[in-house]
Amino acid sequence: MRGDRASSLPVLMYHYVGEQENSIAVSRALFEDQCRVLAEKGKRGVGLAEAEAFLLHGEPLPKGSVLITFDDGYYDNYLQAMPILARYGHKGTVFVVTQRTEAGETPRVPFEDALSGRVSAPEEVNFPVRPNSLGYIVRRDVFCNRGELRAMAASGVIDVA
């Protein structure tokens, strides 16, 4: 391929963007640093359609393209990842576990407020692993609802698959 076109497509895969400490979480600050550095180095997160066209049909992608993905469809993808991606001109893709999608046709936080990045995530989003009333550690992950998934898909920032 020509020097201004990608010859491969690196994939960056995330689950949580929040303050919990576990092997599949990255802090909001670290995720922002990673997105900022990518942009400063001329890298760009591409959408799923661009990635598919490249991988399945050999369509050219600009050099420095990366596919940024999020597994499962956690609510922090809407509240915390989406505004950071938008701030640095990246696109991402959320691969949703449909059985975990929460009820609700309206985003819990209006889209414009979420996109601004000025909304603080509730504690249960940042720390879903907690002791229950009997002292046992349980996981209570918060997933996106249908309204939030639709808002992300319409935004042009995050594709939903």
GROMACS .gro file of N, CA and C in nm:
model
  483
    1MET      N    1   0.084  -0.118   0.000
    1MET     CA    2   0.000   0.000   0.000
    1MET      C    3   0.088   0.124   0.000
    2ARG      N    4   0.029   0.233  -0.037
    2ARG     CA    5   0.101   0.359  -0.038
    2ARG      C    6   0.136   0.401   0.103
    3GLY      N    7   0.234   0.489   0.116
    3GLY     CA    8   0.282   0.534   0.247
    3GLY      C    9   0.181   0.611   0.329
    4ASP      N   10   0.078   0.666   0.265
    4ASP     CA   11  -0.022   0.742   0.341
    4ASP      C   12  -0.144   0.657   0.377
    5ARG      N   13  -0.136   0.528   0.349
    5ARG     CA   14  -0.247   0.437   0.377
    5ARG      C   15  -0.204   0.330   0.476
    6ALA      N   16  -0.299   0.283   0.556
    6ALA     CA   17  -0.271   0.179   0.655
    6ALA      C   18  -0.251   0.044   0.587
    7SER      N   19  -0.158  -0.034   0.641
    7SER     CA   20  -0.141  -0.170   0.591
    7SER      C   21  -0.196  -0.272   0.691
    8SER      N   22  -0.232  -0.224   0.810
    8SER     CA   23  -0.295  -0.309   0.911
    8SER      C   24  -0.384  -0.220   0.997
    9LEU      N   25  -0.463  -0.284   1.083
    9LEU     CA   26  -0.553  -0.208   1.169
    9LEU      C   27  -0.539  -0.257   1.312
   10PRO      N   28  -0.462  -0.186   1.394
   10PRO     CA   29  -0.455  -0.224   1.536
   10PRO      C   30  -0.590  -0.208   1.604
   11VAL      N   31  -0.617  -0.294   1.701
   11VAL     CA   32  -0.742  -0.288   1.776
   11VAL      C   33  -0.709  -0.263   1.923
   12LEU      N   34  -0.771  -0.161   1.981
   12LEU     CA   35  -0.761  -0.133   2.124
   12LEU      C   36  -0.893  -0.173   2.185
   13MET      N   37  -0.891  -0.266   2.281
   13MET     CA   38  -1.013  -0.319   2.338
   13MET      C   39  -1.024  -0.281   2.485
   14TYR      N   40  -1.138  -0.227   2.522
   14TYR     CA   41  -1.166  -0.186   2.659
   14TYR      C   42  -1.295  -0.251   2.707
   15HIS      N   43  -1.312  -0.254   2.837
   15HIS     CA   44  -1.438  -0.291   2.899
   15HIS      C   45  -1.491  -0.169   2.975
   16TYR      N   46  -1.427  -0.140   3.088
   16TYR     CA   47  -1.471  -0.030   3.174
   16TYR      C   48  -1.379   0.090   3.158
   17VAL      N   49  -1.439   0.208   3.162
   17VAL     CA   50  -1.363   0.332   3.178
   17VAL      C   51  -1.419   0.393   3.305
   18GLY      N   52  -1.347   0.375   3.414
   18GLY     CA   53  -1.395   0.421   3.543
   18GLY      C   54  -1.288   0.406   3.649
   19GLU      N   55  -1.328   0.421   3.770
   19GLU     CA   56  -1.230   0.424   3.878
   19GLU      C   57  -1.213   0.293   3.953
   20GLN      N   58  -1.284   0.190   3.913
   20GLN     CA   59  -1.268   0.061   3.980
   20GLN      C   60  -1.130   0.004   3.948
   21GLU      N   61  -1.080  -0.072   4.039
   21GLU     CA   62  -0.949  -0.134   4.020
   21GLU      C   63  -0.967  -0.282   3.991
   22ASN      N   64  -0.955  -0.317   3.865
   22ASN     CA   65  -0.952  -0.458   3.827
   22ASN      C   66  -0.885  -0.470   3.691
   23SER      N   67  -0.866  -0.592   3.647
   23SER     CA   68  -0.786  -0.618   3.528
   23SER      C   69  -0.853  -0.575   3.398
   24ILE      N   70  -0.981  -0.545   3.400
   24ILE     CA   71  -1.047  -0.503   3.276
   24ILE      C   72  -1.098  -0.360   3.284
   25ALA      N   73  -1.040  -0.281   3.372
   25ALA     CA   74  -1.081  -0.141   3.387
   25ALA      C   75  -0.962  -0.050   3.360
   26VAL      N   76  -0.991   0.065   3.304
   26VAL     CA   77  -0.892   0.170   3.288
   26VAL      C   78  -0.956   0.298   3.344
   27SER      N   79  -0.878   0.375   3.418
   27SER     CA   80  -0.933   0.497   3.477
   27SER      C   81  -0.967   0.597   3.367
   28ARG      N   82  -1.059   0.685   3.400
   28ARG     CA   83  -1.097   0.791   3.306
   28ARG      C   84  -0.975   0.873   3.267
   29ALA      N   85  -0.890   0.906   3.365
   29ALA     CA   86  -0.770   0.987   3.337
   29ALA      C   87  -0.675   0.914   3.243
   30LEU      N   88  -0.655   0.785   3.266
   30LEU     CA   89  -0.564   0.709   3.180
   30LEU      C   90  -0.622   0.695   3.040
   31PHE      N   91  -0.752   0.669   3.030
   31PHE     CA   92  -0.816   0.659   2.899
   31PHE      C   93  -0.802   0.792   2.824
   32GLU      N   94  -0.822   0.901   2.894
   32GLU     CA   95  -0.806   1.032   2.829
   32GLU      C   96  -0.662   1.052   2.783
   33ASP      N   97  -0.565   1.016   2.865
   33ASP     CA   98  -0.424   1.027   2.825
   33ASP      C   99  -0.397   0.944   2.700
   34GLN      N  100  -0.451   0.823   2.696
   34GLN     CA  101  -0.429   0.737   2.580
   34GLN      C  102  -0.490   0.797   2.454
   35CYS      N  103  -0.611   0.849   2.465
   35CYS     CA  104  -0.676   0.911   2.348
   35CYS      C  105  -0.603   1.037   2.303
   36ARG      N  106  -0.556   1.115   2.399
   36ARG     CA  107  -0.480   1.237   2.367
   36ARG      C  108  -0.350   1.202   2.295
   37VAL      N  109  -0.277   1.105   2.347
   37VAL     CA  110  -0.149   1.066   2.285
   37VAL      C  111  -0.173   1.010   2.145
   38LEU      N  112  -0.276   0.929   2.128
   38LEU     CA  113  -0.308   0.880   1.994
   38LEU      C  114  -0.326   0.996   1.897
   39ALA      N  115  -0.406   1.095   1.938
   39ALA     CA  116  -0.433   1.210   1.851
   39ALA      C  117  -0.304   1.289   1.824
   40GLU      N  118  -0.224   1.310   1.927
   40GLU     CA  119  -0.098   1.384   1.910
   40GLU      C  120  -0.002   1.313   1.815
   41LYS      N  121  -0.009   1.181   1.812
   41LYS     CA  122   0.079   1.101   1.725
   41LYS      C  123   0.018   1.080   1.587
   42GLY      N  124  -0.094   1.146   1.559
   42GLY     CA  125  -0.156   1.133   1.427
   42GLY      C  126  -0.239   1.009   1.409
   43LYS      N  127  -0.275   0.944   1.517
   43LYS     CA  128  -0.360   0.825   1.510
   43LYS      C  129  -0.506   0.868   1.520
   44ARG      N  130  -0.595   0.785   1.463
   44ARG     CA  131  -0.737   0.819   1.465
   44ARG      C  132  -0.820   0.693   1.482
   45GLY      N  133  -0.907   0.697   1.581
   45GLY     CA  134  -1.003   0.588   1.599
   45GLY      C  135  -1.106   0.592   1.488
   46VAL      N  136  -1.125   0.480   1.419
   46VAL     CA  137  -1.219   0.475   1.307
   46VAL      C  138  -1.346   0.402   1.348
   47GLY      N  139  -1.450   0.422   1.271
   47GLY     CA  140  -1.577   0.357   1.296
   47GLY      C  141  -1.579   0.214   1.244
   48LEU      N  142  -1.680   0.140   1.285
   48LEU     CA  143  -1.691   0.000   1.248
   48LEU      C  144  -1.707  -0.018   1.096
   49ALA      N  145  -1.782   0.069   1.032
   49ALA     CA  146  -1.801   0.057   0.887
   49ALA      C  147  -1.668   0.073   0.813
   50GLU      N  148  -1.586   0.169   0.857
   50GLU     CA  149  -1.454   0.187   0.796
   50GLU      C  150  -1.366   0.064   0.817
   51ALA      N  151  -1.370   0.010   0.938
   51ALA     CA  152  -1.290  -0.108   0.970
   51ALA      C  153  -1.335  -0.228   0.887
   52GLU      N  154  -1.465  -0.249   0.876
   52GLU     CA  155  -1.516  -0.360   0.796
   52GLU      C  156  -1.478  -0.345   0.649
   53ALA      N  157  -1.491  -0.223   0.597
   53ALA     CA  158  -1.456  -0.201   0.457
   53ALA      C  159  -1.309  -0.232   0.431
   54PHE      N  160  -1.224  -0.197   0.526
   54PHE     CA  161  -1.081  -0.225   0.514
   54PHE      C  162  -1.054  -0.375   0.526
   55LEU      N  163  -1.107  -0.436   0.630
   55LEU     CA  164  -1.076  -0.576   0.659
   55LEU      C  165  -1.143  -0.673   0.562
   56LEU      N  166  -1.265  -0.643   0.520
   56LEU     CA  167  -1.338  -0.737   0.435
   56LEU      C  168  -1.322  -0.711   0.285
   57HIS      N  169  -1.300  -0.582   0.249
   57HIS     CA  170  -1.299  -0.547   0.107
   57HIS      C  171  -1.171  -0.478   0.062
   58GLY      N  172  -1.076  -0.461   0.152
   58GLY     CA  173  -0.950  -0.398   0.114
   58GLY      C  174  -0.957  -0.250   0.087
   59GLU      N  175  -1.065  -0.185   0.131
   59GLU     CA  176  -1.076  -0.039   0.112
   59GLU      C  177  -0.964   0.030   0.190
   60PRO      N  178  -0.907   0.135   0.137
   60PRO     CA  179  -0.797   0.201   0.206
   60PRO      C  180  -0.843   0.274   0.332
   61LEU      N  181  -0.755   0.274   0.430
   61LEU     CA  182  -0.773   0.352   0.553
   61LEU      C  183  -0.653   0.445   0.565
   62PRO      N  184  -0.673   0.562   0.623
   62PRO     CA  185  -0.558   0.650   0.645
   62PRO      C  186  -0.456   0.584   0.738
   63LYS      N  187  -0.330   0.611   0.713
   63LYS     CA  188  -0.224   0.562   0.801
   63LYS      C  189  -0.252   0.614   0.942
   64GLY      N  190  -0.228   0.529   1.041
   64GLY     CA  191  -0.252   0.569   1.180
   64GLY      C  192  -0.392   0.537   1.229
   65SER      N  193  -0.470   0.466   1.150
   65SER     CA  194  -0.605   0.429   1.193
   65SER      C  195  -0.598   0.319   1.298
   66VAL      N  196  -0.686   0.326   1.396
   66VAL     CA  197  -0.700   0.223   1.499
   66VAL      C  198  -0.849   0.198   1.521
   67LEU      N  199  -0.882   0.077   1.560
   67LEU     CA  200  -1.020   0.044   1.596
   67LEU      C  201  -1.027   0.040   1.747
   68ILE      N  202  -1.108   0.127   1.807
   68ILE     CA  203  -1.122   0.135   1.952
   68ILE      C  204  -1.256   0.070   1.988
   69THR      N  205  -1.249  -0.039   2.065
   69THR     CA  206  -1.371  -0.114   2.096
   69THR      C  207  -1.394  -0.122   2.246
   70PHE      N  208  -1.520  -0.143   2.281
   70PHE     CA  209  -1.563  -0.159   2.419
   70PHE      C  210  -1.654  -0.281   2.424
   71ASP      N  211  -1.623  -0.374   2.512
   71ASP     CA  212  -1.705  -0.494   2.525
   71ASP      C  213  -1.816  -0.474   2.627
   72ASP      N  214  -1.930  -0.528   2.597
   72ASP     CA  215  -2.041  -0.550   2.688
   72ASP      C  216  -2.146  -0.438   2.693
   73GLY      N  217  -2.111  -0.313   2.675
   73GLY     CA  218  -2.211  -0.206   2.677
   73GLY      C  219  -2.237  -0.146   2.814
   74TYR      N  220  -2.131  -0.131   2.892
   74TYR     CA  221  -2.146  -0.070   3.024
   74TYR      C  222  -2.183   0.077   3.014
   75TYR      N  223  -2.255   0.124   3.114
   75TYR     CA  224  -2.302   0.263   3.118
   75TYR      C  225  -2.187   0.363   3.113
   76ASP      N  226  -2.069   0.324   3.164
   76ASP     CA  227  -1.956   0.418   3.161
   76ASP      C  228  -1.910   0.444   3.017
   77ASN      N  229  -1.942   0.356   2.924
   77ASN     CA  230  -1.908   0.382   2.784
   77ASN      C  231  -1.980   0.507   2.734
   78TYR      N  232  -2.103   0.526   2.779
   78TYR     CA  233  -2.184   0.644   2.744
   78TYR      C  234  -2.137   0.766   2.822
   79LEU      N  235  -2.121   0.750   2.953
   79LEU     CA  236  -2.089   0.865   3.039
   79LEU      C  237  -1.944   0.909   3.032
   80GLN      N  238  -1.852   0.815   3.016
   80GLN     CA  239  -1.711   0.849   3.032
   80GLN      C  240  -1.629   0.831   2.905
   81ALA      N  241  -1.648   0.723   2.832
   81ALA     CA  242  -1.567   0.701   2.712
   81ALA      C  243  -1.610   0.791   2.596
   82MET      N  244  -1.740   0.801   2.571
   82MET     CA  245  -1.789   0.877   2.456
   82MET      C  246  -1.740   1.022   2.454
   83PRO      N  247  -1.750   1.097   2.565
   83PRO     CA  248  -1.704   1.237   2.558
   83PRO      C  249  -1.553   1.249   2.534
   84ILE      N  250  -1.475   1.155   2.584
   84ILE     CA  251  -1.331   1.160   2.563
   84ILE      C  252  -1.298   1.129   2.418
   85LEU      N  253  -1.362   1.028   2.362
   85LEU     CA  254  -1.341   0.998   2.220
   85LEU      C  255  -1.374   1.119   2.134
   86ALA      N  256  -1.487   1.181   2.161
   86ALA     CA  257  -1.530   1.298   2.082
   86ALA      C  258  -1.431   1.413   2.096
   87ARG      N  259  -1.382   1.435   2.216
   87ARG     CA  260  -1.288   1.546   2.241
   87ARG      C  261  -1.164   1.534   2.154
   88TYR      N  262  -1.119   1.413   2.127
   88TYR     CA  263  -0.995   1.393   2.052
   88TYR      C  264  -1.019   1.349   1.907
   89GLY      N  265  -1.143   1.353   1.863
   89GLY     CA  266  -1.175   1.322   1.724
   89GLY      C  267  -1.171   1.174   1.688
   90HIS      N  268  -1.184   1.089   1.789
   90HIS     CA  269  -1.185   0.945   1.764
   90HIS      C  270  -1.328   0.892   1.755
   91LYS      N  271  -1.340   0.778   1.690
   91LYS     CA  272  -1.464   0.702   1.690
   91LYS      C  273  -1.436   0.571   1.764
   92GLY      N  274  -1.540   0.510   1.814
   92GLY     CA  275  -1.528   0.382   1.883
   92GLY      C  276  -1.647   0.294   1.850
   93THR      N  277  -1.639   0.170   1.895
   93THR     CA  278  -1.748   0.074   1.875
   93THR      C  279  -1.774   0.001   2.005
   94VAL      N  280  -1.900  -0.004   2.045
   94VAL     CA  281  -1.942  -0.080   2.162
   94VAL      C  282  -2.008  -0.208   2.114
   95PHE      N  283  -1.957  -0.321   2.161
   95PHE     CA  284  -2.018  -0.451   2.131
   95PHE      C  285  -2.102  -0.489   2.253
   96VAL      N  286  -2.232  -0.481   2.236
   96VAL     CA  287  -2.329  -0.491   2.345
   96VAL      C  288  -2.369  -0.635   2.372
   97VAL      N  289  -2.382  -0.668   2.500
   97VAL     CA  290  -2.447  -0.794   2.540
   97VAL      C  291  -2.595  -0.759   2.548
   98THR      N  292  -2.672  -0.800   2.449
   98THR     CA  293  -2.811  -0.754   2.439
   98THR      C  294  -2.897  -0.795   2.559
   99GLN      N  295  -2.870  -0.911   2.617
   99GLN     CA  296  -2.950  -0.954   2.732
   99GLN      C  297  -2.925  -0.866   2.854
  100ARG      N  298  -2.816  -0.791   2.855
  100ARG     CA  299  -2.784  -0.705   2.969
  100ARG      C  300  -2.827  -0.560   2.947
  101THR      N  301  -2.873  -0.528   2.827
  101THR     CA  302  -2.919  -0.392   2.800
  101THR      C  303  -3.034  -0.359   2.895
  102GLU      N  304  -3.024  -0.245   2.960
  102GLU     CA  305  -3.126  -0.208   3.058
  102GLU      C  306  -3.248  -0.147   2.991
  103ALA      N  307  -3.361  -0.158   3.059
  103ALA     CA  308  -3.485  -0.099   3.010
  103ALA      C  309  -3.470   0.053   3.011
  104GLY      N  310  -3.544   0.116   2.926
  104GLY     CA  311  -3.543   0.262   2.922
  104GLY      C  312  -3.520   0.312   2.781
  105GLU      N  313  -3.612   0.392   2.736
  105GLU     CA  314  -3.604   0.447   2.601
  105GLU      C  315  -3.541   0.586   2.600
  106THR      N  316  -3.518   0.641   2.718
  106THR     CA  317  -3.460   0.775   2.731
  106THR      C  318  -3.329   0.765   2.807
  107PRO      N  319  -3.224   0.831   2.759
  107PRO     CA  320  -3.099   0.829   2.835
  107PRO      C  321  -3.119   0.884   2.976
  108ARG      N  322  -3.053   0.822   3.073
  108ARG     CA  323  -3.061   0.868   3.212
  108ARG      C  324  -2.998   1.005   3.230
  109VAL      N  325  -2.898   1.034   3.149
  109VAL     CA  326  -2.837   1.167   3.142
  109VAL      C  327  -2.858   1.213   2.999
  110PRO      N  328  -2.915   1.332   2.977
  110PRO     CA  329  -2.936   1.377   2.839
  110PRO      C  330  -2.807   1.370   2.757
  111PHE      N  331  -2.822   1.336   2.630
  111PHE     CA  332  -2.707   1.314   2.543
  111PHE      C  333  -2.610   1.432   2.545
  112GLU      N  334  -2.658   1.553   2.532
  112GLU     CA  335  -2.570   1.670   2.527
  112GLU      C  336  -2.489   1.683   2.655
  113ASP      N  337  -2.551   1.652   2.769
  113ASP     CA  338  -2.480   1.658   2.896
  113ASP      C  339  -2.373   1.549   2.904
  114ALA      N  340  -2.407   1.428   2.857
  114ALA     CA  341  -2.308   1.319   2.857
  114ALA      C  342  -2.192   1.354   2.764
  115LEU      N  343  -2.223   1.405   2.645
  115LEU     CA  344  -2.119   1.437   2.547
  115LEU      C  345  -2.028   1.548   2.597
  116SER      N  346  -2.078   1.636   2.681
  116SER     CA  347  -1.995   1.746   2.733
  116SER      C  348  -1.883   1.694   2.822
  117GLY      N  349  -1.901   1.576   2.882
  117GLY     CA  350  -1.801   1.520   2.970
  117GLY      C  351  -1.798   1.581   3.109
  118ARG      N  352  -1.895   1.667   3.138
  118ARG     CA  353  -1.898   1.733   3.268
  118ARG      C  354  -1.986   1.660   3.368
  119VAL      N  355  -2.040   1.546   3.330
  119VAL     CA  356  -2.128   1.471   3.417
  119VAL      C  357  -2.045   1.369   3.495
  120SER      N  358  -2.061   1.366   3.624
  120SER     CA  359  -1.991   1.268   3.706
  120SER      C  360  -2.068   1.136   3.705
  121ALA      N  361  -1.995   1.029   3.691
  121ALA     CA  362  -2.060   0.898   3.695
  121ALA      C  363  -2.099   0.866   3.837
  122PRO      N  364  -2.218   0.808   3.856
  122PRO     CA  365  -2.258   0.768   3.991
  122PRO      C  366  -2.163   0.663   4.046
  123GLU      N  367  -2.155   0.655   4.177
  123GLU     CA  368  -2.061   0.563   4.241
  123GLU      C  369  -2.081   0.419   4.196
  124GLU      N  370  -2.205   0.377   4.175
  124GLU     CA  371  -2.228   0.238   4.134
  124GLU      C  372  -2.173   0.208   3.995
  125VAL      N  373  -2.150   0.312   3.913
  125VAL     CA  374  -2.088   0.292   3.782
  125VAL      C  375  -1.938   0.274   3.799
  126ASN      N  376  -1.876   0.357   3.882
  126ASN     CA  377  -1.732   0.348   3.902
  126ASN      C  378  -1.690   0.230   3.989
  127PHE      N  379  -1.777   0.188   4.077
  127PHE     CA  380  -1.743   0.080   4.170
  127PHE      C  381  -1.856  -0.022   4.178
  128PRO      N  382  -1.875  -0.104   4.072
  128PRO     CA  383  -1.988  -0.198   4.072
  128PRO      C  384  -1.966  -0.322   4.158
  129VAL      N  385  -1.846  -0.344   4.208
  129VAL     CA  386  -1.818  -0.459   4.292
  129VAL      C  387  -1.817  -0.412   4.436
  130ARG      N  388  -1.916  -0.458   4.515
  130ARG     CA  389  -1.930  -0.412   4.653
  130ARG      C  390  -1.986  -0.521   4.740
  131PRO      N  391  -1.969  -0.502   4.870
  131PRO     CA  392  -2.030  -0.600   4.961
  131PRO      C  393  -2.181  -0.580   4.969
  132ASN      N  394  -2.255  -0.690   4.975
  132ASN     CA  395  -2.399  -0.680   4.995
  132ASN      C  396  -2.429  -0.671   5.145
  133SER      N  397  -2.554  -0.677   5.182
  133SER     CA  398  -2.592  -0.661   5.322
  133SER      C  399  -2.537  -0.771   5.413
  134LEU      N  400  -2.501  -0.884   5.354
  134LEU     CA  401  -2.443  -0.994   5.432
  134LEU      C  402  -2.291  -0.993   5.432
  135GLY      N  403  -2.232  -0.894   5.362
  135GLY     CA  404  -2.087  -0.884   5.358
  135GLY      C  405  -2.021  -0.958   5.244
  136TYR      N  406  -2.100  -1.025   5.158
  136TYR     CA  407  -2.044  -1.095   5.043
  136TYR      C  408  -2.018  -0.996   4.931
  137ILE      N  409  -1.907  -1.015   4.863
  137ILE     CA  410  -1.874  -0.928   4.750
  137ILE      C  411  -1.959  -0.972   4.630
  138VAL      N  412  -2.031  -0.878   4.573
  138VAL     CA  413  -2.115  -0.905   4.455
  138VAL      C  414  -2.089  -0.799   4.350
  139ARG      N  415  -2.117  -0.837   4.228
  139ARG     CA  416  -2.103  -0.747   4.113
  139ARG      C  417  -2.240  -0.699   4.072
  140ARG      N  418  -2.253  -0.572   4.056
  140ARG     CA  419  -2.378  -0.516   4.005
  140ARG      C  420  -2.344  -0.415   3.896
  141ASP      N  421  -2.307  -0.468   3.782
  141ASP     CA  422  -2.268  -0.381   3.671
  141ASP      C  423  -2.388  -0.302   3.621
  142VAL      N  424  -2.362  -0.179   3.582
  142VAL     CA  425  -2.465  -0.093   3.524
  142VAL      C  426  -2.440  -0.088   3.374
  143PHE      N  427  -2.540  -0.129   3.298
  143PHE     CA  428  -2.530  -0.132   3.153
  143PHE      C  429  -2.609  -0.017   3.092
  144CYS      N  430  -2.579   0.014   2.968
  144CYS     CA  431  -2.655   0.117   2.895
  144CYS      C  432  -2.799   0.070   2.876
  145ASN      N  433  -2.889   0.168   2.868
  145ASN     CA  434  -3.026   0.136   2.831
  145ASN      C  435  -3.043   0.158   2.681
  146ARG      N  436  -3.160   0.123   2.629
  146ARG     CA  437  -3.183   0.134   2.485
  146ARG      C  438  -3.170   0.278   2.435
  147GLY      N  439  -3.216   0.374   2.513
  147GLY     CA  440  -3.206   0.514   2.473
  147GLY      C  441  -3.062   0.561   2.461
  148GLU      N  442  -2.978   0.517   2.554
  148GLU     CA  443  -2.836   0.556   2.550
  148GLU      C  444  -2.766   0.492   2.432
  149LEU      N  445  -2.798   0.366   2.404
  149LEU     CA  446  -2.738   0.299   2.288
  149LEU      C  447  -2.780   0.368   2.158
  150ARG      N  448  -2.907   0.404   2.149
  150ARG     CA  449  -2.954   0.474   2.028
  150ARG      C  450  -2.885   0.610   2.014
  151ALA      N  451  -2.870   0.681   2.126
  151ALA     CA  452  -2.805   0.813   2.122
  151ALA      C  453  -2.659   0.800   2.077
  152MET      N  454  -2.589   0.699   2.129
  152MET     CA  455  -2.450   0.679   2.087
  152MET      C  456  -2.443   0.645   1.938
  153ALA      N  457  -2.531   0.556   1.894
  153ALA     CA  458  -2.529   0.515   1.753
  153ALA      C  459  -2.558   0.634   1.661
  154ALA      N  460  -2.646   0.723   1.703
  154ALA     CA  461  -2.679   0.840   1.621
  154ALA      C  462  -2.572   0.949   1.626
  155SER      N  463  -2.485   0.942   1.725
  155SER     CA  464  -2.387   1.049   1.748
  155SER      C  465  -2.277   1.055   1.644
  156GLY      N  466  -2.246   0.942   1.582
  156GLY     CA  467  -2.131   0.938   1.493
  156GLY      C  468  -2.000   0.920   1.567
  157VAL      N  469  -2.005   0.915   1.699
  157VAL     CA  470  -1.885   0.895   1.781
  157VAL      C  471  -1.867   0.747   1.812
  158ILE      N  472  -1.974   0.681   1.854
  158ILE     CA  473  -1.966   0.540   1.891
  158ILE      C  474  -2.069   0.459   1.814
  159ASP      N  475  -2.020   0.358   1.744
  159ASP     CA  476  -2.107   0.263   1.678
  159ASP      C  477  -2.150   0.159   1.779
  160VAL      N  478  -2.269   0.105   1.759
  160VAL     CA  479  -2.320   0.001   1.849
  160VAL      C  480  -2.339  -0.125   1.767
  161ALA      N  481  -2.280  -0.233   1.817
  161ALA     CA  482  -2.289  -0.361   1.744
  161ALA      C  483  -2.327  -0.470   1.843
   0.00000   0.00000   0.00000
